[in-house]
Amino acid sequence: MNNLISMRDLSADKILQLLKLAESLEKNPNQIDLSRRVMAALFYEASTRTRMSFESAMKRLGGEVIAMVGTAGTSVEKGETLSDTARVMARYSDIIVMRHPNEGAARYVSEQVDVPVVNAGDGANQHPTQSLLDLYTIIRSQGTLEGLNLALIGDLKYGRTVHSLAYALAPFKPEFTFVSPKSLQMPKHILSDLRKMGIPFKEKTKLEKTVKDADIMYVTRIQRERFPDREEYEKVKNAYIITAEMLTNVKDNMKVLHPLPRVNEITTDVDDTQYAYYFDQAENGVYMRQAILATLLGEAK
Ligand code: CP
């Protein structure tokens, strides 16, 4: 594993290795020493959890971080290209973690530099480190990844987390229900890939029975920033709002996940139920990102 760009690049064995290492690092973070290693965070787009959990992961393993937090105040404002910025950062660091609004940006950078590149989100395309921490969270809450019934809810068109997650779960015989407004359905190329892999899925516009059958409800924000037309966003922005009252007939083991940030799609009364698991999910980002950094830096034991 030289880079982490897309879930499609990872075998089931590699995923399981990363999950095992994340679990081991959660129990014993002192087993890996990344001192004298530097991580460059290149964030051309807003982030709270991904950037800061990567920073936390690196620092807790003894490493250092240099960060570009948005483009304001950097030479991107003077017109520097992504390629030039990345090639210089590769000389200042041992690994690049990058978020960019353009789909394919991380793969492009990985072809320009000699250090490992991690895709921390490229437009509406992929967010593989989120999916790996999601898998870790699912196995922690369900005891297995195999044969689960998952409802993916919200903005399935622009939501890179659900795109990555569909591929991440594919080796583990999932049953998907995709719940979205008609205008925000899962992209056709992903549905086509799932069909080819023999993964069963249903597409729905209403929640109803979906909630009752699910092991995991994976709720996503409607991604306002990716809509070309503000009016279209206004039409769908309140499409699904999960409340505690809606969770009265769900399975005992059911957990609500959300990559966060949330806007209004999960009301805060859900936080106090046994089903809320999104803050644990965010914490798991540190363990999984430690496993990713250690693996890509050749320090995984
Ligand atoms: N889940 C996620 O990517 O969160 P941030 O946008 O805050 O990094």
XYZ file of C-alpha atoms and ligand atoms in Angstrom:
309
model
C 0.000 0.000 0.000
C 1.824 3.130 -1.268
C -1.078 5.620 -1.188
C -4.685 5.651 -0.011
C -6.767 7.220 -2.752
C -9.937 5.141 -3.198
C -11.648 2.247 -1.418
C -11.666 0.496 -4.786
C -7.870 0.112 -4.466
C -8.062 -1.876 -1.196
C -8.497 -5.652 -0.981
C -10.612 -7.217 1.773
C -7.373 -8.536 3.347
C -5.830 -5.059 3.471
C -9.024 -3.636 5.003
C -8.995 -6.350 7.676
C -5.296 -5.666 8.430
C -6.044 -1.967 8.943
C -9.014 -2.771 11.190
C -6.853 -5.088 13.291
C -4.108 -2.486 13.608
C -6.599 0.244 14.564
C -7.959 -2.011 17.315
C -4.465 -2.768 18.549
C -3.536 0.946 18.526
C -6.673 1.843 20.464
C -5.563 -0.604 23.178
C -1.849 0.240 23.028
C -0.895 3.445 21.186
C 2.735 3.219 22.364
C 3.613 0.289 20.096
C 4.411 2.582 17.129
C 6.845 5.499 17.138
C 6.565 8.088 14.364
C 8.979 10.551 15.942
C 11.081 12.435 13.342
C 8.290 11.861 10.793
C 6.366 14.829 9.426
C 2.828 14.780 8.034
C 1.818 17.598 5.662
C -1.924 18.361 5.808
C -2.997 20.101 2.590
C -6.607 21.126 3.095
C -8.008 23.146 0.201
C -11.524 22.587 1.616
C -13.061 23.016 5.059
C -12.641 20.225 7.606
C -12.819 19.765 11.359
C -12.708 16.032 12.102
C -10.581 14.699 9.275
C -7.775 17.216 9.614
C -7.738 17.331 13.391
C -8.068 13.575 13.915
C -5.160 13.068 11.499
C -3.174 15.661 13.477
C -4.112 13.996 16.743
C -3.227 10.561 15.323
C 0.190 11.726 14.119
C 1.044 13.612 17.308
C -0.071 10.794 19.611
C 2.360 8.530 17.761
C 5.158 11.045 18.328
C 5.146 12.638 14.864
C 5.010 16.242 13.702
C 2.470 18.052 11.534
C 2.696 20.970 9.119
C -0.659 22.191 7.845
C -2.207 24.285 5.120
C -5.662 25.070 6.476
C -7.553 26.486 3.523
C -5.868 28.524 0.804
C -6.125 31.984 2.414
C -2.684 33.351 3.179
C -0.911 30.748 1.016
C 0.677 31.036 -2.406
C -2.370 29.347 -3.932
C -3.760 32.907 -3.782
C -0.885 33.978 -6.035
C -1.808 31.305 -8.574
C 0.464 28.410 -7.544
C -0.658 25.126 -9.065
C -1.666 22.082 -7.028
C 1.217 20.165 -8.566
C 3.838 22.750 -7.536
C 2.449 23.075 -3.998
C 2.369 19.301 -3.550
C 5.850 18.755 -4.985
C 7.287 21.266 -2.529
C 5.332 19.846 0.428
C 6.676 16.393 -0.448
C 10.178 17.812 0.204
C 9.068 19.144 3.603
C 7.309 15.995 4.806
C 7.137 12.199 4.799
C 3.443 11.879 3.943
C 0.774 14.151 2.451
C -2.842 14.078 3.653
C -4.951 16.198 1.329
C -8.508 17.405 0.796
C -9.441 19.163 -2.422
C -12.714 20.154 -4.128
C -11.733 18.499 -7.435
C -12.502 14.826 -8.006
C -9.292 12.962 -8.785
C -7.035 15.585 -7.157
C -5.440 13.127 -4.697
C -4.685 10.572 -7.407
C -3.186 13.341 -9.536
C -0.917 14.453 -6.666
C 0.099 10.843 -5.952
C 1.465 10.710 -9.493
C 3.547 13.875 -8.929
C 5.316 13.093 -5.647
C 7.482 10.393 -4.091
C 5.881 10.378 -0.626
C 2.626 8.530 0.221
C -0.568 10.485 -0.445
C -3.805 10.055 1.501
C -7.094 11.227 0.015
C -8.936 13.063 2.800
C -11.841 13.830 0.438
C -11.813 14.797 -3.257
C -14.962 16.676 -4.200
C -18.019 14.422 -4.316
C -15.902 11.404 -5.245
C -14.316 9.448 -2.363
C -13.405 9.738 1.317
C -11.633 6.437 2.006
C -10.251 7.203 5.471
C -13.810 8.026 6.596
C -15.003 4.684 5.246
C -12.262 2.790 7.048
C -13.181 4.438 10.336
C -16.824 3.710 9.529
C -15.983 0.017 9.106
C -14.118 0.092 12.410
C -17.144 1.702 14.043
C -19.542 -0.825 12.515
C -17.500 -3.811 13.676
C -17.210 -2.270 17.162
C -20.966 -1.776 17.405
C -22.196 -4.938 15.636
C -19.398 -7.426 16.341
C -19.199 -8.211 12.614
C -19.108 -6.615 9.192
C -20.789 -9.586 7.529
C -24.343 -9.667 6.247
C -25.557 -6.392 7.717
C -28.605 -4.427 6.642
C -27.557 -0.818 6.100
C -29.732 2.168 5.291
C -27.736 4.998 3.701
C -29.831 8.130 4.032
C -29.681 11.676 2.677
C -27.466 13.141 -0.021
C -26.280 10.075 -1.902
C -25.396 12.052 -5.009
C -22.827 14.463 -3.609
C -21.926 12.569 -0.405
C -18.411 11.183 -0.878
C -18.642 9.274 2.413
C -21.487 7.085 1.143
C -19.768 6.519 -2.189
C -16.669 5.207 -0.424
C -18.716 3.252 2.117
C -20.603 1.327 -0.571
C -17.264 0.014 -1.903
C -15.791 -0.480 1.569
C -18.633 -2.798 2.630
C -18.935 -4.650 -0.667
C -16.614 -7.555 0.334
C -18.753 -8.259 3.429
C -22.105 -9.228 1.835
C -24.140 -6.161 2.833
C -27.782 -5.475 2.010
C -28.216 -1.791 1.205
C -31.251 0.464 1.214
C -30.467 3.820 -0.343
C -32.875 6.492 0.870
C -32.679 9.872 -0.859
C -34.742 12.426 -2.716
C -35.016 11.490 -6.412
C -32.607 14.296 -7.310
C -29.927 13.004 -4.903
C -29.804 9.292 -5.715
C -26.624 7.222 -5.619
C -24.663 7.772 -8.856
C -25.464 5.245 -11.598
C -21.837 4.109 -11.991
C -21.778 3.038 -8.326
C -25.103 1.188 -8.657
C -23.730 -0.512 -11.754
C -20.575 -1.588 -9.862
C -22.719 -2.964 -7.009
C -24.824 -4.957 -9.497
C -21.658 -6.410 -11.033
C -20.461 -7.414 -7.550
C -23.847 -9.042 -6.805
C -24.624 -6.700 -3.895
C -28.383 -6.374 -3.318
C -29.790 -2.866 -2.909
C -33.116 -1.030 -2.889
C -33.665 2.623 -3.682
C -36.338 4.514 -1.729
C -37.461 8.072 -1.226
C -39.238 7.444 2.124
C -37.761 6.134 5.373
C -40.640 4.206 7.017
C -39.925 0.416 7.087
C -36.244 0.997 6.330
C -35.708 2.134 9.898
C -37.317 -0.995 11.345
C -35.080 -3.440 9.449
C -31.737 -1.666 9.632
C -28.671 -2.676 11.657
C -27.058 0.629 10.730
C -28.686 3.906 9.748
C -25.964 5.957 8.071
C -27.321 9.504 7.907
C -25.694 12.212 5.809
C -25.979 15.975 5.490
C -27.435 17.483 2.337
C -24.210 18.946 0.870
C -25.282 22.549 0.242
C -21.845 23.585 -1.034
C -21.974 21.120 -3.954
C -25.345 22.231 -5.403
C -24.938 24.265 -8.594
C -28.422 25.718 -7.988
C -29.401 27.151 -4.565
C -33.132 26.655 -5.282
C -32.595 22.923 -5.767
C -30.915 22.789 -2.356
C -33.825 24.641 -0.731
C -36.259 22.012 -2.090
C -34.479 19.065 -0.442
C -32.636 20.526 2.555
C -35.093 19.117 5.120
C -35.797 15.852 3.304
C -35.011 13.571 6.271
C -34.878 14.532 9.923
C -34.270 11.644 12.318
C -35.840 12.142 15.745
C -35.758 9.993 18.894
C -39.473 9.284 18.439
C -38.795 7.612 15.081
C -36.509 5.073 16.770
C -39.136 3.348 18.944
C -39.508 0.218 16.749
C -35.940 -0.331 15.641
C -33.746 -3.391 16.246
C -31.967 -3.401 19.631
C -28.549 -3.524 17.974
C -29.304 -0.670 15.567
C -26.874 2.243 15.598
C -27.182 5.644 13.969
C -23.956 6.765 12.310
C -23.192 10.115 10.701
C -19.807 11.277 9.359
C -20.583 14.724 10.805
C -20.915 17.669 10.687
C -24.700 17.470 11.074
C -26.990 20.378 10.347
C -30.545 19.358 11.250
C -30.810 15.785 9.931
C -30.489 14.188 13.394
C -32.226 16.025 16.224
C -30.239 16.345 19.443
C -32.750 14.194 21.391
C -31.311 11.195 19.480
C -27.952 11.857 21.191
C -29.390 10.565 24.484
C -30.676 7.282 23.046
C -28.811 3.954 22.985
C -28.800 4.209 19.187
C -26.602 7.294 18.812
C -23.057 6.279 17.872
C -21.748 9.204 15.844
C -19.496 10.668 18.521
C -17.852 7.257 19.077
C -17.512 7.105 15.290
C -15.658 10.450 15.267
C -13.326 9.239 18.050
C -12.574 6.069 16.079
C -11.116 8.332 13.395
C -7.991 8.764 15.515
C -7.316 5.000 15.844
C -7.984 4.258 12.189
C -5.912 7.221 11.003
C -3.047 6.082 13.244
C -3.254 2.683 11.527
C -3.244 4.346 8.083
C -0.269 6.604 8.891
C 1.759 3.758 10.411
C 1.034 1.480 7.449
C 1.883 4.052 4.768
C 5.054 5.091 6.619
C 6.181 1.462 6.766
C 5.963 1.267 10.568
C 3.057 -1.188 10.933
C 4.225 -4.263 12.794
N -16.478 13.547 8.363
C -15.720 14.575 7.878
O -15.085 14.467 6.819
O -15.739 15.673 8.672
P -14.931 17.008 8.394
O -15.493 17.601 7.109
O -15.179 17.873 9.578
O -13.495 16.663 8.197
